[in-house]
XYZ file of C-alpha atoms in Angstrom:
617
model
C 75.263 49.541 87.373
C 76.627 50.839 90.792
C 74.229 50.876 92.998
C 72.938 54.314 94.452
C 72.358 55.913 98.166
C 70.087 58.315 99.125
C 71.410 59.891 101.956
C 68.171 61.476 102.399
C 66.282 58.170 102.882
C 67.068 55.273 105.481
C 64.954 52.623 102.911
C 67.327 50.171 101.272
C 66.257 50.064 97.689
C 69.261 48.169 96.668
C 67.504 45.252 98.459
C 63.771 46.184 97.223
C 61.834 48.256 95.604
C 58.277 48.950 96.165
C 56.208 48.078 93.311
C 52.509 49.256 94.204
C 50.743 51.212 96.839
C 47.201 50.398 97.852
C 45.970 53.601 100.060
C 43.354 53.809 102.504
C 42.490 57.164 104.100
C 40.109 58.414 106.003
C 40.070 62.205 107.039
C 40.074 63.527 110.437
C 39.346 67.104 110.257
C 38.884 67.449 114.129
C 42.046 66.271 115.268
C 43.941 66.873 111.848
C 44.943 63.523 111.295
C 44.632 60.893 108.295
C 43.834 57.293 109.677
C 45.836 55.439 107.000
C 46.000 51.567 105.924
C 48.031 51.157 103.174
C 49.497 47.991 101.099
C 52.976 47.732 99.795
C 53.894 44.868 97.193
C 57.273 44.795 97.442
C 60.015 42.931 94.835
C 62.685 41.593 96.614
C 66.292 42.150 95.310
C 68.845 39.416 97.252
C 68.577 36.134 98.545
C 67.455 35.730 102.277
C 65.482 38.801 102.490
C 63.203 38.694 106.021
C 64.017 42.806 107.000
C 62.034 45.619 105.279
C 63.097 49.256 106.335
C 60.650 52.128 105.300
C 60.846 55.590 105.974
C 58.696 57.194 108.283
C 58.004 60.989 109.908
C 55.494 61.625 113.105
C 53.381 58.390 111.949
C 51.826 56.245 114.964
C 52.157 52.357 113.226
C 49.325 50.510 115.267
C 49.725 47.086 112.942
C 52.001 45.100 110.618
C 50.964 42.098 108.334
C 53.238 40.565 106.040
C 51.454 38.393 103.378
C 48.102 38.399 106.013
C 50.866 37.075 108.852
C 51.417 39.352 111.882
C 54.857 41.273 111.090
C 57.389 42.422 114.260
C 58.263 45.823 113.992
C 60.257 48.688 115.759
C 60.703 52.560 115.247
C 64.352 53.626 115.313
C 65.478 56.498 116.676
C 64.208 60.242 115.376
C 66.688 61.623 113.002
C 66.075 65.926 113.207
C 64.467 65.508 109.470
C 64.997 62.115 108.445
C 62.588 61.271 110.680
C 62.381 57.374 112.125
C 63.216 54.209 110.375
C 60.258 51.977 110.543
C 62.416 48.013 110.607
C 59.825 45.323 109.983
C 61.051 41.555 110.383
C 59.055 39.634 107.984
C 57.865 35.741 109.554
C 59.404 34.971 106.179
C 62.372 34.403 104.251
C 62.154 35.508 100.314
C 64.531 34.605 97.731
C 65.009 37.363 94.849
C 62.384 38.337 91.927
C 59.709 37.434 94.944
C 57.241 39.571 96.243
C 55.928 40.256 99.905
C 51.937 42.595 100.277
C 53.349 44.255 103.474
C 50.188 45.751 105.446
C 50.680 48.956 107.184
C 47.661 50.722 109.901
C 48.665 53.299 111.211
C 48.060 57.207 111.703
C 49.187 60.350 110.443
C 50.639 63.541 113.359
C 48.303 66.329 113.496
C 52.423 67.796 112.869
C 52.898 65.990 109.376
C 54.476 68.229 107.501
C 53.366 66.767 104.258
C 49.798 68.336 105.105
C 48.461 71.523 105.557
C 44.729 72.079 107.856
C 42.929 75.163 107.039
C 40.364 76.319 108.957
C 37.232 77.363 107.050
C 38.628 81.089 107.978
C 41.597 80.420 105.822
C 39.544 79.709 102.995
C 37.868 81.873 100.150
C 34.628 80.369 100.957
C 34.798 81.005 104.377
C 32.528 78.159 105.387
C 34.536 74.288 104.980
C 37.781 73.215 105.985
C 40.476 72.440 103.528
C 43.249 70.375 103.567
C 46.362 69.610 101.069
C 49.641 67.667 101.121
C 53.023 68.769 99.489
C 55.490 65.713 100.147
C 58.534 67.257 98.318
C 61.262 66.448 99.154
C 61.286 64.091 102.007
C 57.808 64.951 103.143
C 55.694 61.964 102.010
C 56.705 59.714 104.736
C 54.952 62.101 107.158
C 51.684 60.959 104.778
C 52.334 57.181 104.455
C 55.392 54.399 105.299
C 57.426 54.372 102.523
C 60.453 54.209 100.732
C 60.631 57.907 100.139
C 62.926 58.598 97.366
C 62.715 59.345 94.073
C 64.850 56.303 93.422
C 61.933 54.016 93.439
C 58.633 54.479 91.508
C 55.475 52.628 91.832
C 51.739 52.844 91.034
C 49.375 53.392 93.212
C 45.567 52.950 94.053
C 43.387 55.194 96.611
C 40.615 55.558 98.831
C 39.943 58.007 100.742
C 36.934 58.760 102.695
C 35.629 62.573 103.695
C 32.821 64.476 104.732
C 30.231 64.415 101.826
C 30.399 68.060 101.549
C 34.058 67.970 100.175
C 35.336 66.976 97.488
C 38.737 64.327 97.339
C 41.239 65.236 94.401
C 44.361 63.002 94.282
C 47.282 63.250 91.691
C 45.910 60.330 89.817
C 42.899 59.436 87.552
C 39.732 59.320 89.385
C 37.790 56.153 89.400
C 34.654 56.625 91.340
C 33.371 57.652 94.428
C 29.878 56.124 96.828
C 28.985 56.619 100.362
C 30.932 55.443 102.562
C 29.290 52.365 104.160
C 30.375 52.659 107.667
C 29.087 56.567 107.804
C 25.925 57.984 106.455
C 27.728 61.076 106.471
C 30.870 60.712 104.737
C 32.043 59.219 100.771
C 34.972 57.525 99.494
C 36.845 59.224 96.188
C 38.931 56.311 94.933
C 41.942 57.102 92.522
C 44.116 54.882 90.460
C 47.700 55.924 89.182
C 48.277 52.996 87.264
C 51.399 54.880 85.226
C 53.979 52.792 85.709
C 57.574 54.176 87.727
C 55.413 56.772 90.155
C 57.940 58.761 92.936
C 56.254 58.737 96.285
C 56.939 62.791 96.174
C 54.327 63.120 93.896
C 51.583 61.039 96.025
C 49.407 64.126 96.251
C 46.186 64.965 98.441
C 43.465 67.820 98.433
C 40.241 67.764 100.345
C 37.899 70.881 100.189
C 34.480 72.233 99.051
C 35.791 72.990 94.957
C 34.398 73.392 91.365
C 36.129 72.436 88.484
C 35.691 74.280 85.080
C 36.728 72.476 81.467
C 39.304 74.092 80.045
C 40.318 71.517 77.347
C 40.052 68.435 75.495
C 42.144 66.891 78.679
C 41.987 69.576 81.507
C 39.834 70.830 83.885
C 40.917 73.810 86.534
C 40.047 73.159 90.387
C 39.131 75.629 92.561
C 37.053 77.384 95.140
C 33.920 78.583 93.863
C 35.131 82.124 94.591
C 38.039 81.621 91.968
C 37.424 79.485 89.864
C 36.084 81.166 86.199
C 38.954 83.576 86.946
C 41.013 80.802 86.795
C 39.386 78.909 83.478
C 40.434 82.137 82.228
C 43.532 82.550 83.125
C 44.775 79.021 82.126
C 42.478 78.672 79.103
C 45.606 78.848 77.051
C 46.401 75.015 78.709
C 46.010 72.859 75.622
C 48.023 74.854 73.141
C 51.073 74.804 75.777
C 50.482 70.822 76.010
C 50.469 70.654 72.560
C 53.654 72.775 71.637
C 55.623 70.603 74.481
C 54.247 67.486 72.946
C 55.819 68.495 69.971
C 59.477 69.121 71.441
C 59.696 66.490 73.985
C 57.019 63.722 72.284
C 53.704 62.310 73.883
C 51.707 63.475 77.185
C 52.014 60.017 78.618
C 49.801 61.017 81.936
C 46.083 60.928 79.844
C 44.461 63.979 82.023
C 46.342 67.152 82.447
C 44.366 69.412 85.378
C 45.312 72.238 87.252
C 44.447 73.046 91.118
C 44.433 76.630 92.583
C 45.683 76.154 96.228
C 45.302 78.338 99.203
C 47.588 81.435 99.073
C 49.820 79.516 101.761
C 51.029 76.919 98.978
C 54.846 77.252 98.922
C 55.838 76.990 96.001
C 54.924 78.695 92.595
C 53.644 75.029 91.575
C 54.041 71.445 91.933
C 54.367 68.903 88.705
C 51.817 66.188 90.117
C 51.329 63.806 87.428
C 47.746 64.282 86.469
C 46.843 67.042 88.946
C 49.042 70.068 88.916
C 49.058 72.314 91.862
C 49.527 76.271 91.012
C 49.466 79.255 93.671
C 47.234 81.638 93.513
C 49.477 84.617 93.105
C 48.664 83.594 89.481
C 46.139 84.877 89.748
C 46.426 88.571 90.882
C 47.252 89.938 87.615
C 50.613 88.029 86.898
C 51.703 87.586 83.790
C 54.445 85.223 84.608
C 51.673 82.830 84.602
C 52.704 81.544 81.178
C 56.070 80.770 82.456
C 54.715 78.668 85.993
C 52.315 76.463 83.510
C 54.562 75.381 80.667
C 57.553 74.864 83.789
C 54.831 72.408 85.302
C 54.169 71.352 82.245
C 57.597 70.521 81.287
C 57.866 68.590 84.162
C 55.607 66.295 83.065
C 58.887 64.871 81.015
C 61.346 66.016 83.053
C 60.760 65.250 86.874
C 58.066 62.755 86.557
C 58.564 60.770 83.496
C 62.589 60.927 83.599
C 63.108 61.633 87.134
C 66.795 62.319 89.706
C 68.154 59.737 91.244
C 68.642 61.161 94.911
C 67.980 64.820 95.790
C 71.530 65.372 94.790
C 70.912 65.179 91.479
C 67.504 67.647 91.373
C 69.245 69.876 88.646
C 68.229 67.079 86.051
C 64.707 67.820 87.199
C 65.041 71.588 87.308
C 67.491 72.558 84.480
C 65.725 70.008 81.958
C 62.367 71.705 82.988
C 63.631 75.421 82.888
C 65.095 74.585 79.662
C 61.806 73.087 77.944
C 59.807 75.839 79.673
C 62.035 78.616 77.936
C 61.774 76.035 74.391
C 57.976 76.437 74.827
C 58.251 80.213 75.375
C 60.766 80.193 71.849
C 58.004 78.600 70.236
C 54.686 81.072 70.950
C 56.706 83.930 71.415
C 60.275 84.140 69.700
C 63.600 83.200 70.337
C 64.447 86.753 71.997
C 61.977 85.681 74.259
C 63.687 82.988 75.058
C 67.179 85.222 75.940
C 65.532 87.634 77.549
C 63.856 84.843 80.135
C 67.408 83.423 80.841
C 69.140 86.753 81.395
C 66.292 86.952 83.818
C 67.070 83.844 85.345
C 70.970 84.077 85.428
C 70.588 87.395 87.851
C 68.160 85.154 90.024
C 71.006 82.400 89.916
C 73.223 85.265 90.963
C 71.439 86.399 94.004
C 71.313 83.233 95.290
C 74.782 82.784 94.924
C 76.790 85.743 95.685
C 73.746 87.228 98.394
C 71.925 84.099 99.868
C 74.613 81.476 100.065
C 77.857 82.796 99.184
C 80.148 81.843 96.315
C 81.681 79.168 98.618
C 79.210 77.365 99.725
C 78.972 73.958 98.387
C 75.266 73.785 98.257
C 75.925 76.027 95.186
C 77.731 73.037 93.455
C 75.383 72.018 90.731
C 75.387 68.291 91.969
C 75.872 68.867 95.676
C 76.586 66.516 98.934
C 73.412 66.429 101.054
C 75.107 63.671 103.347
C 73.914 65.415 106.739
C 71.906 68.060 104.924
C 67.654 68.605 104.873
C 67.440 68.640 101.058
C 64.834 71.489 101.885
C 67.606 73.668 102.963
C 69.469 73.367 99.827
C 66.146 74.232 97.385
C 67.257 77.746 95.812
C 67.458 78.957 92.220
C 70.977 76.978 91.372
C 69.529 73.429 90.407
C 66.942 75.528 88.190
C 68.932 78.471 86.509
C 72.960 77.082 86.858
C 71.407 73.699 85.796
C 69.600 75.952 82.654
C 73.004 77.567 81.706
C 75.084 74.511 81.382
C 72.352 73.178 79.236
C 72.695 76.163 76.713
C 75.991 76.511 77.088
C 75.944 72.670 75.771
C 73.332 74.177 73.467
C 75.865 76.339 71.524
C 78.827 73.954 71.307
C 77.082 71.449 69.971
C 74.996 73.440 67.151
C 72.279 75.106 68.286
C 68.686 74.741 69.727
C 67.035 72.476 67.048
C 69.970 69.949 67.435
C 70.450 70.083 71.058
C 66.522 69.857 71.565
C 67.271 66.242 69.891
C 69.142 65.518 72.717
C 66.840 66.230 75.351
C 64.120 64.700 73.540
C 66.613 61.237 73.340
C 67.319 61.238 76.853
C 63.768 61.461 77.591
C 62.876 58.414 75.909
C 65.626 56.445 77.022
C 65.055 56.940 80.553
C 61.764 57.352 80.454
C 59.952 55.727 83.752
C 62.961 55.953 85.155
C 65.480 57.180 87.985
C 68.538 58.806 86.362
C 71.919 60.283 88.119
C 74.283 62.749 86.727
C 76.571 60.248 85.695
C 74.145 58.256 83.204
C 73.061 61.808 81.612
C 76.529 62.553 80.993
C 77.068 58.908 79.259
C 74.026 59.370 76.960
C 75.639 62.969 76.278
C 78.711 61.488 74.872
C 76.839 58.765 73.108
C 74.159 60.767 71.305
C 77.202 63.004 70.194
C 79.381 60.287 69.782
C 80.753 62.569 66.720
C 81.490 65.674 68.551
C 83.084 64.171 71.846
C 86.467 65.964 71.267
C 84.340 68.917 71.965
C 82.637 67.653 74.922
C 86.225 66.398 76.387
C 87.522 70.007 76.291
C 84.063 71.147 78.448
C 85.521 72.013 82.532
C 82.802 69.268 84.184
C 84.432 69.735 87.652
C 83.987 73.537 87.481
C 80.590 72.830 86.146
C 79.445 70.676 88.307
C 81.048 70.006 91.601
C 82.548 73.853 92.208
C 80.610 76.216 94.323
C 79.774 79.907 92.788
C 78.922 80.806 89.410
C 79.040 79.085 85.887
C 82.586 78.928 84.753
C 80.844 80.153 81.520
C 79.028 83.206 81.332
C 76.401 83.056 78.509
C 76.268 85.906 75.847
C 72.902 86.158 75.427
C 70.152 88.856 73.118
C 69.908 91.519 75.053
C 67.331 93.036 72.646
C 64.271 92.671 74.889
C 66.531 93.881 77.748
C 68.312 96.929 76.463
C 65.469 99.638 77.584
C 65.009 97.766 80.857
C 69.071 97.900 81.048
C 69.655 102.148 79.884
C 66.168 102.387 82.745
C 67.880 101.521 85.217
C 71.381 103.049 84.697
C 69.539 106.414 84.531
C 68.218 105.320 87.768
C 71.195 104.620 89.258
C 73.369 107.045 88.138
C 70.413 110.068 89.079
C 71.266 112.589 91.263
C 68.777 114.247 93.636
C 68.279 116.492 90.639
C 67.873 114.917 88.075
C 65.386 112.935 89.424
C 62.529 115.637 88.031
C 63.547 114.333 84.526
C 61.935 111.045 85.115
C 58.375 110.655 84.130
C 55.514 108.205 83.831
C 56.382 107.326 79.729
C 59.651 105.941 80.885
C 58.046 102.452 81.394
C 54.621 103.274 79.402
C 56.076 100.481 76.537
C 57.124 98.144 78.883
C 56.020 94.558 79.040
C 55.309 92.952 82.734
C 58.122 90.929 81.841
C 60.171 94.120 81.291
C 58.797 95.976 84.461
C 59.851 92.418 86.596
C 63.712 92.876 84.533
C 63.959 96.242 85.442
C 63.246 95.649 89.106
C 66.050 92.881 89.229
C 68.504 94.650 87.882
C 68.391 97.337 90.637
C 67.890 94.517 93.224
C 71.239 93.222 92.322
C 73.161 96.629 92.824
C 73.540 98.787 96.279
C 70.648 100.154 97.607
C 69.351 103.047 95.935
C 68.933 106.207 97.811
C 65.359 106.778 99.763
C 64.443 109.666 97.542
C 64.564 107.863 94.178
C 62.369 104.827 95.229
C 59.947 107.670 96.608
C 60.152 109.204 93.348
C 59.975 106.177 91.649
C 56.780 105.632 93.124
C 55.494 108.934 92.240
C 56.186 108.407 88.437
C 55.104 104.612 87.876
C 52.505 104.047 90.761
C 54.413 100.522 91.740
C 52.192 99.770 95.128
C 49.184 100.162 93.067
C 50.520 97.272 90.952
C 49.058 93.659 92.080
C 51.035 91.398 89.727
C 53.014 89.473 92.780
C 56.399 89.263 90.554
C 56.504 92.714 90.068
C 55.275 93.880 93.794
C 57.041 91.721 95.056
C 60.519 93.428 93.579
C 59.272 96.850 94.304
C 58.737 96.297 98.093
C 62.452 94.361 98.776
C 63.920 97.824 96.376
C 62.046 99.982 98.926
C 62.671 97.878 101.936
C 66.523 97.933 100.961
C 66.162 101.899 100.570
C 65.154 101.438 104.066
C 61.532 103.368 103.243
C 59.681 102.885 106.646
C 56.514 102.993 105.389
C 57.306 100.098 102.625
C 57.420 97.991 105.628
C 54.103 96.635 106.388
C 53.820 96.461 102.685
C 56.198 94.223 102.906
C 54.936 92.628 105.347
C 51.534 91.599 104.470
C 52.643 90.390 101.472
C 55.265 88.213 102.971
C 52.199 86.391 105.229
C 49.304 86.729 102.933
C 50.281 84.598 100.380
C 53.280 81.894 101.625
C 54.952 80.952 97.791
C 58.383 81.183 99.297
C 60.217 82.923 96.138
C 58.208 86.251 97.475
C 57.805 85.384 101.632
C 61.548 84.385 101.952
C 63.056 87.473 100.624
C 60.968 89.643 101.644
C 60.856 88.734 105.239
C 64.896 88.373 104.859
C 65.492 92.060 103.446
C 63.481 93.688 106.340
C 65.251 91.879 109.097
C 68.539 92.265 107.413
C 68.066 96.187 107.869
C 68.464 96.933 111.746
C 65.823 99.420 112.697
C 63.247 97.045 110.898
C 64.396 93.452 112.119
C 62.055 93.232 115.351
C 59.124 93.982 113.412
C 59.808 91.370 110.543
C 60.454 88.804 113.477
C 57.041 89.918 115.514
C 54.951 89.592 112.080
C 56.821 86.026 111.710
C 55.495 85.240 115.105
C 52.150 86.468 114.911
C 51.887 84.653 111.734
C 53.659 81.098 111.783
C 50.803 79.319 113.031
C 49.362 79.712 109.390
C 51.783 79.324 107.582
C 52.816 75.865 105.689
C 55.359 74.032 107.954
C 57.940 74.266 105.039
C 57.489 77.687 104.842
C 57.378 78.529 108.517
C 60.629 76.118 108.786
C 62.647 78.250 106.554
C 61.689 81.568 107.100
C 62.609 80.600 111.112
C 66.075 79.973 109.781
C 66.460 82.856 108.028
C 65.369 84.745 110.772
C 67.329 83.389 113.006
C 64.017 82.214 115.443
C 63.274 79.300 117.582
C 60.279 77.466 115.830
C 59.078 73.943 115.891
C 56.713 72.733 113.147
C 57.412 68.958 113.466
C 60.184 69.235 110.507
């Protein structure tokens, strides 16, 4: 096999590859730092190895040990986002198949951008601190020296020591906890992730005063007290998503399946942490999307952390695997017209990002795109996810349908399962597994497919039963004069699913801006700002914001810094400053707010906005 470079990583995993993390953390609320030992076993690769290179971010290295010897070690230069290569000379020389226990103490920046500080202020509770980490996609090294790409996979082990009030949750199995001998006033959680093939972006971290509620035979929800029945409500439904994946993709491999509600500044909808998924908790104000963020998390449980990309370069295999199991879970408790209607959904989103965010030329649109020279967070959009989805059903229908593609997926799952996978070796198994039907496969356009900025080269025809009111809706809508606006009325949308309300939305976000008075009486007939289901409100507020309503504008606002998932804060914040009269007010709440946001968050919305900020990125 050729070997592979990251260009995201400045490890050398072509000349080792970490085989086991030991962790040792202990919490430093005051000054917002982790003080950090951890253990690397290492397998060396080539003959006359004696130079380990691990990637690190903002991490002071106090002491190296190789195999209990003292270790030399430097810090090379600071790379914008790459951060600095940590070179340690070994006072030995292995041969390959050996193994070195590298010893690393060091700490964490109180800039990591792996972890978030709350203040007890920030919190529900109001009265303890909380912390959490989010290491994807090249954040982990901010958290621990490592080889930070999802090229290599280990297991790990973890203690971590905190104030006895909290509470340590870790995305592995938890094996204990006792005071901590060396203060009265603090105990250790220890974890074990002894799964084997573990990516270091999935080394997760949460610290804060939390309950837990059972909501299966192999999952609890985590939250603060003030959330969390709500939330054993909300997700009671769990198990019977588990199940119906199990019974596409084959067995739950992790043992414990348990969900986390994070602080509204989370920045992402969720995050697929082997044993511990994260969630926002926009979930949880009234959003019935909520079936779709679970069984995508769940799906990723397969695809993303038991069959995982390669580099960054290759995250569609993550995302358009997961997308397409999600929708494959949604066929199964709903119907397969649920199933079209979610991906007509999702090819508009594609399209936003790339004919409004991007551009149809930009190469980060390419399905497998170069990030030589590029922070892999800049390129995280909707393509990998929903262009990623369409080439899979597009695949889907020329080879015979859902049931036999589904085979497919389900094959290259357990080939490559605990395991790194490129583009390349998908396509292979492709053409293997339909070894029968490659004539077909010969005559697909791969180039256009894959390495082509813009759209699919293939439009999908999908149902468009589900869709059709949502579609004549918003024609009327758009086609309305001044007067004919009267004819609207409140029973226009009284049938409509939340689902339907979010499609109908979209489909006048993709189109010019509609005129201020129908979005005012738009709001007179279906009530929208009373609506608190974040996909929909969302949606409303950019429609109004594009109408350039002036009082939609601190709507708009507080949303974008109450909560900080970035599929509502980005747009949001971009669509007021990309109307003129409103731009210094989306860059004064931006200011005024950035301090608590997540750095991720913060990062990108300062580049959208066109704003000096420094987070420690």
């Amino acid at each position: 096999m050729v070997p592979v470079a990251d260009p995201c990583s400045f490890a050398s995993f072509s000349k080792c590859l970490t085989k086991h993390l030991n962790l040792t953390y202990q919490v430093d609320f005051d000054n917002h730092v982790l003080k950090g030992k951890v253990a690397l076993t290492v397998e060396v690769l080539e003959d006359k190895f004696s130079v380990l290179t691990l990637d690190t971010k903002d991490l002071k290295i106090l002491k190296v040990s190789a195999n209990g010897q003292t270790a030399k070690f430097a810090l090379g230069a600071k790379h914008s986002y790459k951060g600095s290569p940590l070179e340690i000379t070994l006072p030995l020389e292995l041969s390959r198949g050996q193994h070195v226990i590298v010893e690393i103490e060091y700490e964490t920046s109180p800039r990591a951008s792996a972890l978030q500080w709350l203040s007890p202020a920030q919190t529900a509770g109001k009265k303890q601190p909380y912390l959490f980490s989010q290491c994807q996609a090249t954040h982990c090294r901010t958290l621990v020296p490592c080889q930070d790409t999802p090229s290599v996979k280990h297991t790990y082990y973890a203690q971590v020591s905190v104030p006895k009030e909290l509470v340590a949750l870790m995305s592995a199995v938890q094996d204990g906890q006792e005071p901590d001998p060396n203060d009265t006033s603090r105990v250790i959680y220890r974890f074990r992730q002894p799964y084997e093939r573990f990516t270091s972006v999935c080394v997760a971290m949460n610290v804060f005063f939390v309950l837990s509620r059972v909501i299966g035979p192999r999952s609890k929800v985590w939250s603060e007290k003030e959330y969390v029945d709500k939330a054993a409500f909300e997700f009671s439904e769990t198990e019977m998503m588990l199940k119906t994946a199990e019974s596409l993709a084959g067995p739950y491999v992790w043992g414990q399946y348990d969900l986390l509600i994070l602080p509204p500044s989370f920045p992402y909808g969720g995050m697929e942490n082997p044993c511990l998924t994260f969630v926002t908790p926009t979930l949880l104000a009234g959003d019935r999307s909520l079936s779709n963020v679970i069984a995508h998390e769940i799906s990723h449980s397969w695809t993303g952390n038991l069959v995982t990309n390669k580099t960054w370069e290759h995250f569609w295999l993550n995302e358009g695997h997961t997308v397409y199991l999600e929708r494959m879970i949604g066929r199964a408790l709903e119907s397969e017209q649920f199933r079209q209607f979610k991906a007509m959904g999702g090819w508009k989103e594609l399209h936003e990002s790339v004919r409004q965010r991007f551009g149809a030329n930009n190469v980060l649109t390419n399905l497998v795109p170069s990030l030589q020279d590029v922070n892999p967070d800049d390129s995280f959009s909707s393509v990998p996810y929903e262009k990623g989805f369409a080439l899979l059903y597009y695949l889907e229908e020329l080879m015979g349908g859902p049931e036999v593609f589904m085979g497919f997926v389900k094959s290259y799952i357990q080939l490559f399962a605990y395991s790194s996978v490129t583009t390349q070796e998908w396509k292979d198994h492709l053409f293997t597994y339909f070894k029968d039907k490659v004539d077909l496969l010969n005559k697909v356009d791969w180039n256009a497919w894959m390495h082509t900025p813009g759209m699919p080269p293939v439009k999908p025809e999908y149902d468009t039963t589900l869709a059709d009111a949502c579609i004549a809706l918003a024609q009327r809508w758009l086609k309305a004069k001044d007067a004919d606006l009267v004819g609207f009325s409140e029973a226009d949308i009284k049938q409509f699913s939340s689902h339907q309300l979010i499609e109908f939305l979209a489909l006048l976000l993709v189109e010019d801006p509609l005129p201020l008075s129908h979005v005012k009486r738009m709001q007179e007939v279906h009530h929208f700002n009373s609506i608190a289901n974040s996909e929909i409100r969302c949606r409303w507020l950019r429609l109004c914001v594009r109408a350039q309503w002036e009082e939609a504008v601190p709507l708009a606002l507080k949303m974008a810094v109450d909560q900080g998932r970035m599929k509502f804060t980005r747009p949001l914040f971009r669509d007021v400053y990309n109307v003129a009269k409103f731009r210094d007010a989306s860059v004064k709440a931006f200011k005024e707010h950035s301090a608590t946001m997540h750095p991720v968050t913060a990062t990108m919305v300062a580049k959208d906005l066109n704003v000096e900020h420094s987070t420690g990125l």
